[in-house]
């Protein structure tokens, strides 16, 4: 751990109002609210949700839990309770239901339709137990008791969910705590996820994002590592992930995002660091080869990156530092 390393914000990024622009949903523990910042007006937090009736949030995710076509917000707190704030047709959020996870100490939640029944389910990771559990949606916004994913081999740091093999069932990609590998768990469409393959490396995986970087209709993996500090792009070639691009990083990374920074239709990689006042942008000129980079100075270390589009050559980013939040506008030179 770096000296005086701050706690990362509890946040999630998703399109809440179906305008094809991702909103930033972030917890403000000082006044016990969730702040929703809209992409087209980032300097004006235009909506808040009162969370004074729940304990300290430790994880957020979004899903349409009651299948009404409106995206809801799910909050996991430090008393093992998941509270669901349901969104209505007026973009108002109200407490819909809550339930307690009675086993172990959860660390994070994710949501996705695991069993392919058109209803989003909840996946829970834990602090001190080497497992994931999946809570299936009962089709009314309530959830069944968790079923254990037995393919997990260590304590999970984070997961991402995506259809990696093109069978229309979402798969789970697992990063572990202090383990130099990543596991891919494939979904058979019934809610059963089983070990498929491992990606091993010299470094410790810290961050993961998923995007079709070479635009071949297959999702690729972008992983940032520590010890050594580097970012690696793995191309998806018929479900085999081949190491395509490796670039050293200045220090331990703390956030990664993908965006078309310079408006050339191709996705670029943006990384921030725990201590440096800069963003590291990896431009994608063609087919994911990433041959050149730029460092963009910032006023302070960036604890999260929120790319949105303000016109040609512009990117916005969200910086969270201790108790205050800054919106930073950056001009990117092609």
Coordinates of C-alpha atoms in Angstrom, one line a residue:
X1 CA 0.0 0.0 0.0
X2 CA 1.2 3.5 -0.9
X3 CA 1.7 6.0 2.0
X4 CA -1.5 8.0 2.7
X5 CA -3.3 6.1 0.0
X6 CA -6.9 7.3 0.0
X7 CA -9.9 5.0 -0.1
X8 CA -11.4 4.9 -3.5
X9 CA -14.9 6.3 -3.9
X10 CA -17.9 4.1 -3.9
X11 CA -19.3 4.7 -7.4
X12 CA -20.6 3.1 -10.6
X13 CA -21.0 4.4 -14.1
X14 CA -24.0 3.5 -16.2
X15 CA -26.6 5.0 -18.5
X16 CA -29.6 5.5 -16.2
X17 CA -31.9 7.4 -18.6
X18 CA -31.4 5.6 -21.9
X19 CA -29.8 8.6 -23.7
X20 CA -26.7 6.6 -24.6
X21 CA -24.6 8.7 -22.2
X22 CA -23.3 7.2 -19.0
X23 CA -24.1 8.8 -15.7
X24 CA -21.8 8.9 -12.7
X25 CA -23.5 7.5 -9.5
X26 CA -21.3 8.2 -6.4
X27 CA -21.8 8.0 -2.7
X28 CA -21.3 11.1 -0.6
X29 CA -20.9 9.8 3.0
X30 CA -20.7 13.3 4.4
X31 CA -24.4 14.0 3.9
X32 CA -25.6 10.3 3.4
X33 CA -26.7 10.7 -0.2
X34 CA -26.1 9.2 -3.6
X35 CA -25.3 11.8 -6.2
X36 CA -26.2 11.2 -9.8
X37 CA -24.2 13.4 -12.2
X38 CA -25.5 13.5 -15.8
X39 CA -23.0 13.4 -18.7
X40 CA -24.5 16.5 -20.4
X41 CA -24.1 18.7 -17.3
X42 CA -21.3 17.2 -15.2
X43 CA -20.7 20.4 -13.1
X44 CA -24.3 20.3 -11.9
X45 CA -25.1 17.3 -9.7
X46 CA -28.8 17.3 -10.6
X47 CA -30.2 14.4 -8.6
X48 CA -29.6 13.0 -5.1
X49 CA -30.9 10.0 -3.3
X50 CA -31.2 10.0 0.5
X51 CA -29.5 7.0 2.1
X52 CA -29.6 8.1 5.7
X53 CA -31.6 5.0 6.6
X54 CA -28.9 2.6 5.7
X55 CA -25.4 2.0 7.0
X56 CA -22.1 2.9 5.3
X57 CA -22.2 1.9 1.6
X58 CA -19.3 -0.2 0.4
X59 CA -20.4 -1.1 -3.2
X60 CA -22.9 0.1 -5.8
X61 CA -24.2 -1.5 -8.9
X62 CA -27.1 -0.9 -11.3
X63 CA -29.7 -3.2 -12.9
X64 CA -33.3 -3.4 -13.9
X65 CA -34.3 -5.6 -11.0
X66 CA -38.1 -5.5 -11.4
X67 CA -38.0 -5.7 -15.2
X68 CA -39.9 -2.4 -15.8
X69 CA -37.4 -1.1 -18.3
X70 CA -36.0 1.4 -15.9
X71 CA -32.5 1.0 -14.4
X72 CA -32.4 0.8 -10.6
X73 CA -29.5 1.3 -8.1
X74 CA -28.4 -1.4 -5.7
X75 CA -26.4 -0.5 -2.6
X76 CA -24.4 -2.9 -0.4
X77 CA -23.6 -1.6 3.1
X78 CA -21.2 -2.7 5.8
X79 CA -24.0 -4.5 7.7
X80 CA -24.4 -7.0 4.8
X81 CA -27.6 -5.4 3.6
X82 CA -28.5 -4.8 -0.1
X83 CA -30.9 -2.0 -0.6
X84 CA -32.6 -1.5 -4.0
X85 CA -33.6 2.0 -5.1
X86 CA -36.2 1.6 -7.9
X87 CA -36.4 4.2 -10.7
X88 CA -39.8 5.1 -12.1
X89 CA -40.9 6.8 -15.3
X90 CA -40.1 10.2 -13.8
X91 CA -36.5 9.3 -13.1
X92 CA -37.3 9.3 -9.4
X93 CA -35.7 6.7 -7.1
X94 CA -37.5 5.2 -4.2
X95 CA -36.6 2.3 -1.8
X96 CA -38.0 -0.8 -3.4
X97 CA -36.8 -3.6 -1.2
X98 CA -33.8 -4.7 0.9
X99 CA -32.4 -8.0 2.1
X100 CA -29.5 -9.2 4.2
X101 CA -26.7 -11.5 3.0
X102 CA -26.3 -13.8 6.0
X103 CA -23.1 -15.5 5.1
X104 CA -19.6 -14.1 5.5
X105 CA -18.6 -10.4 5.0
X106 CA -19.4 -9.2 1.5
X107 CA -17.0 -6.8 -0.4
X108 CA -18.8 -6.0 -3.6
X109 CA -21.9 -6.6 -5.7
X110 CA -22.5 -6.9 -9.4
X111 CA -25.7 -7.5 -11.4
X112 CA -26.4 -9.3 -14.6
X113 CA -28.8 -11.8 -16.1
X114 CA -26.8 -15.0 -15.3
X115 CA -29.5 -17.6 -16.0
X116 CA -30.8 -16.0 -19.2
X117 CA -34.4 -15.5 -18.0
X118 CA -34.5 -11.7 -18.9
X119 CA -34.2 -10.7 -15.2
X120 CA -31.0 -9.4 -13.6
X121 CA -29.4 -11.4 -10.8
X122 CA -26.9 -10.3 -8.1
X123 CA -23.4 -11.6 -7.8
X124 CA -21.6 -11.1 -4.4
X125 CA -17.9 -11.2 -3.6
X126 CA -16.4 -11.5 -0.2
X127 CA -13.6 -10.1 1.9
X128 CA -12.1 -13.2 3.5
X129 CA -13.7 -16.1 1.8
X130 CA -12.7 -17.6 -1.5
X131 CA -16.0 -17.7 -3.2
X132 CA -18.7 -15.9 -5.2
X133 CA -22.4 -16.3 -4.6
X134 CA -25.2 -15.7 -7.1
X135 CA -28.6 -14.6 -6.0
X136 CA -31.2 -15.4 -8.7
X137 CA -34.0 -12.9 -9.3
X138 CA -37.4 -14.3 -8.4
X139 CA -39.0 -12.3 -11.2
X140 CA -40.6 -9.8 -8.8
X141 CA -37.5 -7.8 -7.7
X142 CA -36.8 -10.1 -4.8
X143 CA -33.9 -12.6 -4.8
X144 CA -33.3 -16.2 -3.8
X145 CA -30.7 -17.4 -1.4
X146 CA -27.2 -17.4 -2.9
X147 CA -25.8 -20.3 -4.8
X148 CA -22.0 -20.8 -4.6
X149 CA -19.6 -20.6 -7.5
X150 CA -17.2 -23.4 -6.8
X151 CA -14.7 -22.5 -9.5
X152 CA -13.2 -19.7 -7.4
X153 CA -9.6 -20.5 -6.2
X154 CA -8.7 -17.5 -4.0
X155 CA -10.2 -14.3 -2.4
X156 CA -11.7 -12.3 -5.2
X157 CA -10.6 -8.7 -5.7
X158 CA -13.1 -7.8 -8.5
X159 CA -15.1 -9.3 -11.3
X160 CA -16.3 -8.1 -14.7
X161 CA -19.2 -9.6 -16.6
X162 CA -19.4 -9.9 -20.4
X163 CA -20.2 -12.4 -23.2
X164 CA -16.7 -13.4 -24.2
X165 CA -17.5 -16.3 -26.5
X166 CA -20.4 -14.9 -28.4
X167 CA -23.1 -17.4 -27.2
X168 CA -25.3 -14.6 -25.8
X169 CA -24.7 -15.8 -22.2
X170 CA -22.7 -13.5 -19.9
X171 CA -19.5 -14.9 -18.5
X172 CA -17.5 -13.9 -15.4
X173 CA -13.9 -12.7 -15.4
X174 CA -12.2 -12.9 -12.0
X175 CA -9.3 -11.0 -10.5
X176 CA -7.9 -12.3 -7.2
X177 CA -6.3 -10.6 -4.2
X178 CA -2.5 -10.8 -4.6
X179 CA -2.6 -13.6 -7.1
X180 CA -0.8 -13.4 -10.5
X181 CA -3.6 -14.8 -12.6
X182 CA -7.1 -14.1 -14.0
X183 CA -9.7 -16.8 -14.3
X184 CA -12.4 -16.9 -16.9
X185 CA -15.7 -18.6 -16.0
X186 CA -18.0 -19.5 -18.8
X187 CA -21.8 -19.5 -18.4
X188 CA -23.9 -22.3 -19.9
X189 CA -27.1 -20.2 -19.9
X190 CA -28.7 -21.9 -17.0
X191 CA -26.8 -19.9 -14.3
X192 CA -24.0 -22.4 -14.0
X193 CA -20.6 -20.8 -14.5
X194 CA -17.6 -23.1 -14.7
X195 CA -13.8 -22.6 -15.0
X196 CA -12.7 -22.3 -18.6
X197 CA -9.2 -20.9 -18.7
X198 CA -6.5 -18.9 -16.8
X199 CA -4.5 -15.9 -17.9
X200 CA -1.2 -15.9 -16.0
X201 CA 1.4 -13.1 -15.8
X202 CA 4.4 -11.9 -13.9
X203 CA 2.5 -9.0 -12.3
X204 CA -0.4 -8.8 -9.9
X205 CA -3.7 -7.9 -11.8
X206 CA -5.1 -4.7 -10.3
X207 CA -7.7 -3.4 -12.8
X208 CA -9.7 -4.9 -15.7
X209 CA -11.8 -3.5 -18.4
X210 CA -13.4 -5.2 -21.5
X211 CA -13.7 -3.7 -25.0
X212 CA -13.5 -4.7 -28.6
X213 CA -10.2 -2.9 -29.2
X214 CA -9.5 -4.1 -32.7
X215 CA -13.1 -3.9 -33.8
X216 CA -13.4 -7.6 -34.9
X217 CA -16.7 -8.2 -33.1
X218 CA -15.0 -10.0 -30.2
X219 CA -14.4 -8.6 -26.8
X220 CA -10.8 -8.1 -25.7
X221 CA -9.4 -7.8 -22.1
X222 CA -7.3 -4.8 -21.0
X223 CA -5.6 -5.5 -17.7
X224 CA -3.4 -3.2 -15.6
X225 CA -0.8 -4.8 -13.3
X226 CA 1.5 -3.9 -10.4
X227 CA 4.9 -5.5 -9.6
X228 CA 5.7 -4.8 -12.4
X229 CA 3.5 -1.8 -13.2
X230 CA 2.3 -2.3 -16.8
X231 CA -0.9 -2.5 -18.9
X232 CA -1.5 -5.5 -21.2
X233 CA -4.0 -5.8 -24.0
X234 CA -5.2 -9.4 -24.7
X235 CA -6.9 -10.0 -28.0
X236 CA -9.8 -12.5 -28.1
X237 CA -9.0 -15.0 -30.8
X238 CA -11.7 -17.7 -30.7
X239 CA -11.9 -17.6 -26.9
X240 CA -8.1 -17.7 -26.6
X241 CA -6.6 -14.5 -25.2
X242 CA -3.3 -13.6 -26.7
X243 CA -1.0 -11.0 -25.4
X244 CA -0.8 -8.3 -28.0
X245 CA 0.3 -5.0 -26.4
X246 CA 2.4 -4.5 -23.3
X247 CA 3.4 -1.0 -22.0
X248 CA 5.1 -0.1 -18.7
X249 CA 3.3 2.3 -16.4
X250 CA 4.8 5.0 -14.2
X251 CA 3.5 3.6 -11.0
X252 CA 0.8 1.5 -9.5
X253 CA -2.5 2.2 -11.4
X254 CA -5.7 3.0 -9.6
X255 CA -8.3 3.4 -12.4
X256 CA -8.7 2.4 -16.0
X257 CA -11.3 3.6 -18.6
X258 CA -11.9 3.1 -22.3
X259 CA -13.1 6.0 -24.5
X260 CA -12.7 7.4 -27.9
X261 CA -10.6 10.3 -26.7
X262 CA -9.6 11.9 -30.0
X263 CA -12.8 11.3 -31.9
X264 CA -11.3 8.9 -34.5
X265 CA -13.9 6.1 -33.9
X266 CA -11.4 3.9 -32.2
X267 CA -11.3 3.1 -28.4
X268 CA -8.3 4.4 -26.4
X269 CA -7.1 3.5 -22.9
X270 CA -6.9 6.0 -20.1
X271 CA -5.1 5.2 -16.8
X272 CA -4.7 7.1 -13.6
X273 CA -2.3 6.6 -10.7
X274 CA -2.4 6.6 -7.0
X275 CA 0.1 9.4 -6.5
X276 CA 0.9 11.1 -9.8
X277 CA -0.9 14.2 -10.9
X278 CA -1.5 12.9 -14.4
X279 CA -3.5 10.7 -16.7
X280 CA -1.8 8.3 -19.1
X281 CA -3.6 8.0 -22.4
X282 CA -2.8 5.2 -24.8
X283 CA -4.1 6.1 -28.3
X284 CA -5.4 3.4 -30.6
X285 CA -4.4 4.2 -34.2
X286 CA -5.4 0.9 -35.8
X287 CA -6.5 -2.6 -34.8
X288 CA -5.6 -2.2 -31.1
X289 CA -1.9 -1.9 -31.6
X290 CA -1.5 1.2 -29.3
X291 CA 1.9 2.5 -30.5
X292 CA 1.9 5.9 -28.8
X293 CA 0.9 7.5 -25.6
X294 CA 0.6 10.9 -23.9
X295 CA 0.7 12.1 -20.3
X296 CA -1.9 14.7 -19.4
X297 CA -1.2 16.7 -16.2
X298 CA -3.9 17.1 -13.6
X299 CA -4.2 19.3 -10.6
X300 CA -4.1 16.3 -8.2
X301 CA -4.2 12.5 -8.3
X302 CA -7.3 11.2 -10.0
X303 CA -9.2 8.5 -8.1
X304 CA -11.6 7.8 -10.9
X305 CA -12.0 8.5 -14.6
X306 CA -15.4 9.3 -16.1
X307 CA -15.0 9.8 -19.9
X308 CA -17.8 11.6 -21.6
X309 CA -17.9 13.6 -24.9
X310 CA -17.8 17.3 -25.1
X311 CA -16.8 17.6 -28.8
X312 CA -13.8 16.9 -30.9
X313 CA -10.6 16.5 -28.9
X314 CA -12.3 16.9 -25.5
X315 CA -12.7 14.5 -22.6
X316 CA -14.1 15.1 -19.2
X317 CA -12.8 13.2 -16.1
X318 CA -13.9 13.0 -12.5
X319 CA -11.4 13.4 -9.8
X320 CA -12.3 12.4 -6.2
X321 CA -9.8 13.4 -3.6
X322 CA -10.6 12.7 0.1
X323 CA -13.8 14.7 0.7
X324 CA -14.2 16.8 -2.4
X325 CA -14.8 16.2 -6.1
X326 CA -13.5 18.0 -9.1
X327 CA -14.7 17.8 -12.8
X328 CA -11.7 18.2 -15.0
X329 CA -11.8 19.2 -18.7
X330 CA -8.9 18.0 -20.8
X331 CA -8.0 19.0 -24.4
X332 CA -6.5 16.1 -26.2
X333 CA -4.1 16.8 -29.1
X334 CA -4.2 14.3 -32.0

